[in-house]
Amino acid sequence: MSSEGSIWRASARVQRWQRALVEWVGIEPSQAAHRVQALLGFCASRRLSPDEIFERAARSDAECATLVAEANFAGVGLIVQSFLIHNGVNVYGRLVCMPRTAAQLAQQGARWTARR
């Protein structure tokens, strides 16, 4: 492993995510390690550290959407989304959680309306 990969793997955000995968999601440590490796591969291909990926995604919905689209194209979309979500980035854009009014529901867009 490159020294860059070792530094990236030691990132607090990567460590937090890897622990969450095992402790909260319930996957095996070896599977979590595989996902970390996939994330680091994506980061290397973009020449951005995991922390830089996080900072860009947290900066704006548009930058987050671009990163997620790039990750989807690279075949690691769910992995990158998981990393971002476990570190507090809402990859779904601005949502009103638990809407109480029709206006709040409308803010979420047509894809979030009740289906009958």
PDB file of C-alpha atoms in Angstrom:
ATOM      1  CA  MET A   1       0.000   0.000   0.000  1.00  0.00           C
ATOM      2  CA  SER A   2       1.250   3.484  -0.794  1.00  0.00           C
ATOM      3  CA  SER A   3       2.038   5.898   1.997  1.00  0.00           C
ATOM      4  CA  GLU A   4      -0.765   8.074   0.635  1.00  0.00           C
ATOM      5  CA  GLY A   5      -3.217   5.177   1.076  1.00  0.00           C
ATOM      6  CA  SER A   6      -1.990   4.620   4.632  1.00  0.00           C
ATOM      7  CA  ILE A   7      -2.494   8.288   5.478  1.00  0.00           C
ATOM      8  CA  TRP A   8      -5.946   8.287   3.891  1.00  0.00           C
ATOM      9  CA  ARG A   9      -6.911   5.086   5.725  1.00  0.00           C
ATOM     10  CA  ALA A  10      -5.922   6.778   9.025  1.00  0.00           C
ATOM     11  CA  SER A  11      -8.305   9.684   8.394  1.00  0.00           C
ATOM     12  CA  ALA A  12     -10.776  10.153  11.258  1.00  0.00           C
ATOM     13  CA  ARG A  13     -13.623  10.179   8.719  1.00  0.00           C
ATOM     14  CA  VAL A  14     -12.513   6.887   7.160  1.00  0.00           C
ATOM     15  CA  GLN A  15     -12.055   5.309  10.608  1.00  0.00           C
ATOM     16  CA  ARG A  16     -15.494   6.522  11.759  1.00  0.00           C
ATOM     17  CA  TRP A  17     -17.127   5.107   8.627  1.00  0.00           C
ATOM     18  CA  GLN A  18     -15.328   1.765   8.872  1.00  0.00           C
ATOM     19  CA  ARG A  19     -16.384   1.377  12.522  1.00  0.00           C
ATOM     20  CA  ALA A  20     -19.972   2.289  11.652  1.00  0.00           C
ATOM     21  CA  LEU A  21     -20.066  -0.331   8.910  1.00  0.00           C
ATOM     22  CA  VAL A  22     -19.128  -3.025  11.404  1.00  0.00           C
ATOM     23  CA  GLU A  23     -20.915  -1.765  14.526  1.00  0.00           C
ATOM     24  CA  TRP A  24     -24.085  -0.225  13.073  1.00  0.00           C
ATOM     25  CA  VAL A  25     -24.563  -1.858   9.700  1.00  0.00           C
ATOM     26  CA  GLY A  26     -23.336  -5.245  10.898  1.00  0.00           C
ATOM     27  CA  ILE A  27     -21.025  -6.258   8.083  1.00  0.00           C
ATOM     28  CA  GLU A  28     -17.898  -8.305   8.647  1.00  0.00           C
ATOM     29  CA  PRO A  29     -14.654  -6.389   9.255  1.00  0.00           C
ATOM     30  CA  SER A  30     -13.185  -7.880   6.070  1.00  0.00           C
ATOM     31  CA  GLN A  31     -16.130  -6.522   4.052  1.00  0.00           C
ATOM     32  CA  ALA A  32     -15.686  -3.102   5.656  1.00  0.00           C
ATOM     33  CA  ALA A  33     -11.994  -3.188   4.762  1.00  0.00           C
ATOM     34  CA  HIS A  34     -12.925  -4.046   1.171  1.00  0.00           C
ATOM     35  CA  ARG A  35     -15.259  -1.030   1.032  1.00  0.00           C
ATOM     36  CA  VAL A  36     -12.557   1.220   2.458  1.00  0.00           C
ATOM     37  CA  GLN A  37     -10.189  -0.027  -0.240  1.00  0.00           C
ATOM     38  CA  ALA A  38     -12.812   0.745  -2.914  1.00  0.00           C
ATOM     39  CA  LEU A  39     -13.264   4.261  -1.506  1.00  0.00           C
ATOM     40  CA  LEU A  40      -9.500   4.820  -1.477  1.00  0.00           C
ATOM     41  CA  GLY A  41      -9.288   3.610  -5.072  1.00  0.00           C
ATOM     42  CA  PHE A  42     -11.944   6.114  -6.096  1.00  0.00           C
ATOM     43  CA  CYS A  43     -10.104   8.858  -4.203  1.00  0.00           C
ATOM     44  CA  ALA A  44      -6.823   7.970  -5.887  1.00  0.00           C
ATOM     45  CA  SER A  45      -8.465   8.030  -9.316  1.00  0.00           C
ATOM     46  CA  ARG A  46      -9.767  11.542  -8.578  1.00  0.00           C
ATOM     47  CA  ARG A  47      -6.523  12.624  -6.899  1.00  0.00           C
ATOM     48  CA  LEU A  48      -8.518  13.706  -3.846  1.00  0.00           C
ATOM     49  CA  SER A  49      -8.190  12.448  -0.287  1.00  0.00           C
ATOM     50  CA  PRO A  50     -11.285  11.107   1.478  1.00  0.00           C
ATOM     51  CA  ASP A  51     -11.309  14.330   3.522  1.00  0.00           C
ATOM     52  CA  GLU A  52     -11.255  16.390   0.314  1.00  0.00           C
ATOM     53  CA  ILE A  53     -14.106  14.285  -1.091  1.00  0.00           C
ATOM     54  CA  PHE A  54     -16.059  14.984   2.097  1.00  0.00           C
ATOM     55  CA  GLU A  55     -15.299  18.728   2.046  1.00  0.00           C
ATOM     56  CA  ARG A  56     -16.389  19.052  -1.581  1.00  0.00           C
ATOM     57  CA  ALA A  57     -19.598  17.101  -0.999  1.00  0.00           C
ATOM     58  CA  ALA A  58     -20.412  19.073   2.145  1.00  0.00           C
ATOM     59  CA  ARG A  59     -19.795  22.396   0.384  1.00  0.00           C
ATOM     60  CA  SER A  60     -22.857  22.271  -1.845  1.00  0.00           C
ATOM     61  CA  ASP A  61     -25.622  20.014  -3.125  1.00  0.00           C
ATOM     62  CA  ALA A  62     -24.309  20.470  -6.674  1.00  0.00           C
ATOM     63  CA  GLU A  63     -20.784  19.350  -5.790  1.00  0.00           C
ATOM     64  CA  CYS A  64     -22.180  16.418  -3.835  1.00  0.00           C
ATOM     65  CA  ALA A  65     -24.328  15.369  -6.795  1.00  0.00           C
ATOM     66  CA  THR A  66     -21.326  15.599  -9.131  1.00  0.00           C
ATOM     67  CA  LEU A  67     -19.177  13.435  -6.851  1.00  0.00           C
ATOM     68  CA  VAL A  68     -21.943  10.864  -6.453  1.00  0.00           C
ATOM     69  CA  ALA A  69     -22.439  10.768 -10.233  1.00  0.00           C
ATOM     70  CA  GLU A  70     -18.687  10.250 -10.749  1.00  0.00           C
ATOM     71  CA  ALA A  71     -18.704   7.497  -8.138  1.00  0.00           C
ATOM     72  CA  ASN A  72     -21.719   5.836  -9.785  1.00  0.00           C
ATOM     73  CA  PHE A  73     -19.888   5.914 -13.110  1.00  0.00           C
ATOM     74  CA  ALA A  74     -16.831   4.357 -11.440  1.00  0.00           C
ATOM     75  CA  GLY A  75     -19.003   1.575  -9.944  1.00  0.00           C
ATOM     76  CA  VAL A  76     -18.588   2.689  -6.320  1.00  0.00           C
ATOM     77  CA  GLY A  77     -21.560   4.997  -5.956  1.00  0.00           C
ATOM     78  CA  LEU A  78     -23.116   3.305  -2.934  1.00  0.00           C
ATOM     79  CA  ILE A  79     -19.758   3.068  -1.207  1.00  0.00           C
ATOM     80  CA  VAL A  80     -19.041   6.778  -1.640  1.00  0.00           C
ATOM     81  CA  GLN A  81     -22.584   7.662  -0.571  1.00  0.00           C
ATOM     82  CA  SER A  82     -22.214   5.481   2.528  1.00  0.00           C
ATOM     83  CA  PHE A  83     -18.935   7.200   3.423  1.00  0.00           C
ATOM     84  CA  LEU A  84     -20.533  10.614   3.050  1.00  0.00           C
ATOM     85  CA  ILE A  85     -23.736   9.718   4.923  1.00  0.00           C
ATOM     86  CA  HIS A  86     -21.885   8.206   7.892  1.00  0.00           C
ATOM     87  CA  ASN A  87     -19.902  11.431   8.093  1.00  0.00           C
ATOM     88  CA  GLY A  88     -22.979  13.652   8.083  1.00  0.00           C
ATOM     89  CA  VAL A  89     -23.450  14.653   4.446  1.00  0.00           C
ATOM     90  CA  ASN A  90     -27.022  14.474   3.164  1.00  0.00           C
ATOM     91  CA  VAL A  91     -26.425  13.001  -0.290  1.00  0.00           C
ATOM     92  CA  TYR A  92     -30.121  13.354  -1.146  1.00  0.00           C
ATOM     93  CA  GLY A  93     -30.102  17.140  -1.204  1.00  0.00           C
ATOM     94  CA  ARG A  94     -32.176  19.399   0.918  1.00  0.00           C
ATOM     95  CA  LEU A  95     -35.046  17.458   2.426  1.00  0.00           C
ATOM     96  CA  VAL A  96     -37.598  18.406   4.989  1.00  0.00           C
ATOM     97  CA  CYS A  97     -37.508  15.555   7.439  1.00  0.00           C
ATOM     98  CA  MET A  98     -40.863  14.349   8.698  1.00  0.00           C
ATOM     99  CA  PRO A  99     -43.036  16.817   6.776  1.00  0.00           C
ATOM    100  CA  ARG A 100     -46.084  17.978   8.709  1.00  0.00           C
ATOM    101  CA  THR A 101     -47.726  20.147   6.104  1.00  0.00           C
ATOM    102  CA  ALA A 102     -48.485  19.949   2.389  1.00  0.00           C
ATOM    103  CA  ALA A 103     -46.024  22.809   1.828  1.00  0.00           C
ATOM    104  CA  GLN A 104     -43.212  20.880   3.527  1.00  0.00           C
ATOM    105  CA  LEU A 105     -44.031  17.780   1.496  1.00  0.00           C
ATOM    106  CA  ALA A 106     -44.015  19.841  -1.714  1.00  0.00           C
ATOM    107  CA  GLN A 107     -40.504  21.091  -0.859  1.00  0.00           C
ATOM    108  CA  GLN A 108     -39.275  17.524  -1.111  1.00  0.00           C
ATOM    109  CA  GLY A 109     -40.318  17.183  -4.737  1.00  0.00           C
ATOM    110  CA  ALA A 110     -42.544  14.806  -6.654  1.00  0.00           C
ATOM    111  CA  ARG A 111     -40.403  11.733  -6.011  1.00  0.00           C
ATOM    112  CA  TRP A 112     -41.227  11.952  -2.287  1.00  0.00           C
ATOM    113  CA  THR A 113     -45.001  12.194  -2.544  1.00  0.00           C
ATOM    114  CA  ALA A 114     -47.122   9.357  -1.240  1.00  0.00           C
ATOM    115  CA  ARG A 115     -47.804   6.601  -3.738  1.00  0.00           C
ATOM    116  CA  ARG A 116     -51.088   4.753  -3.666  1.00  0.00           C
TER     117      ARG A 116
END
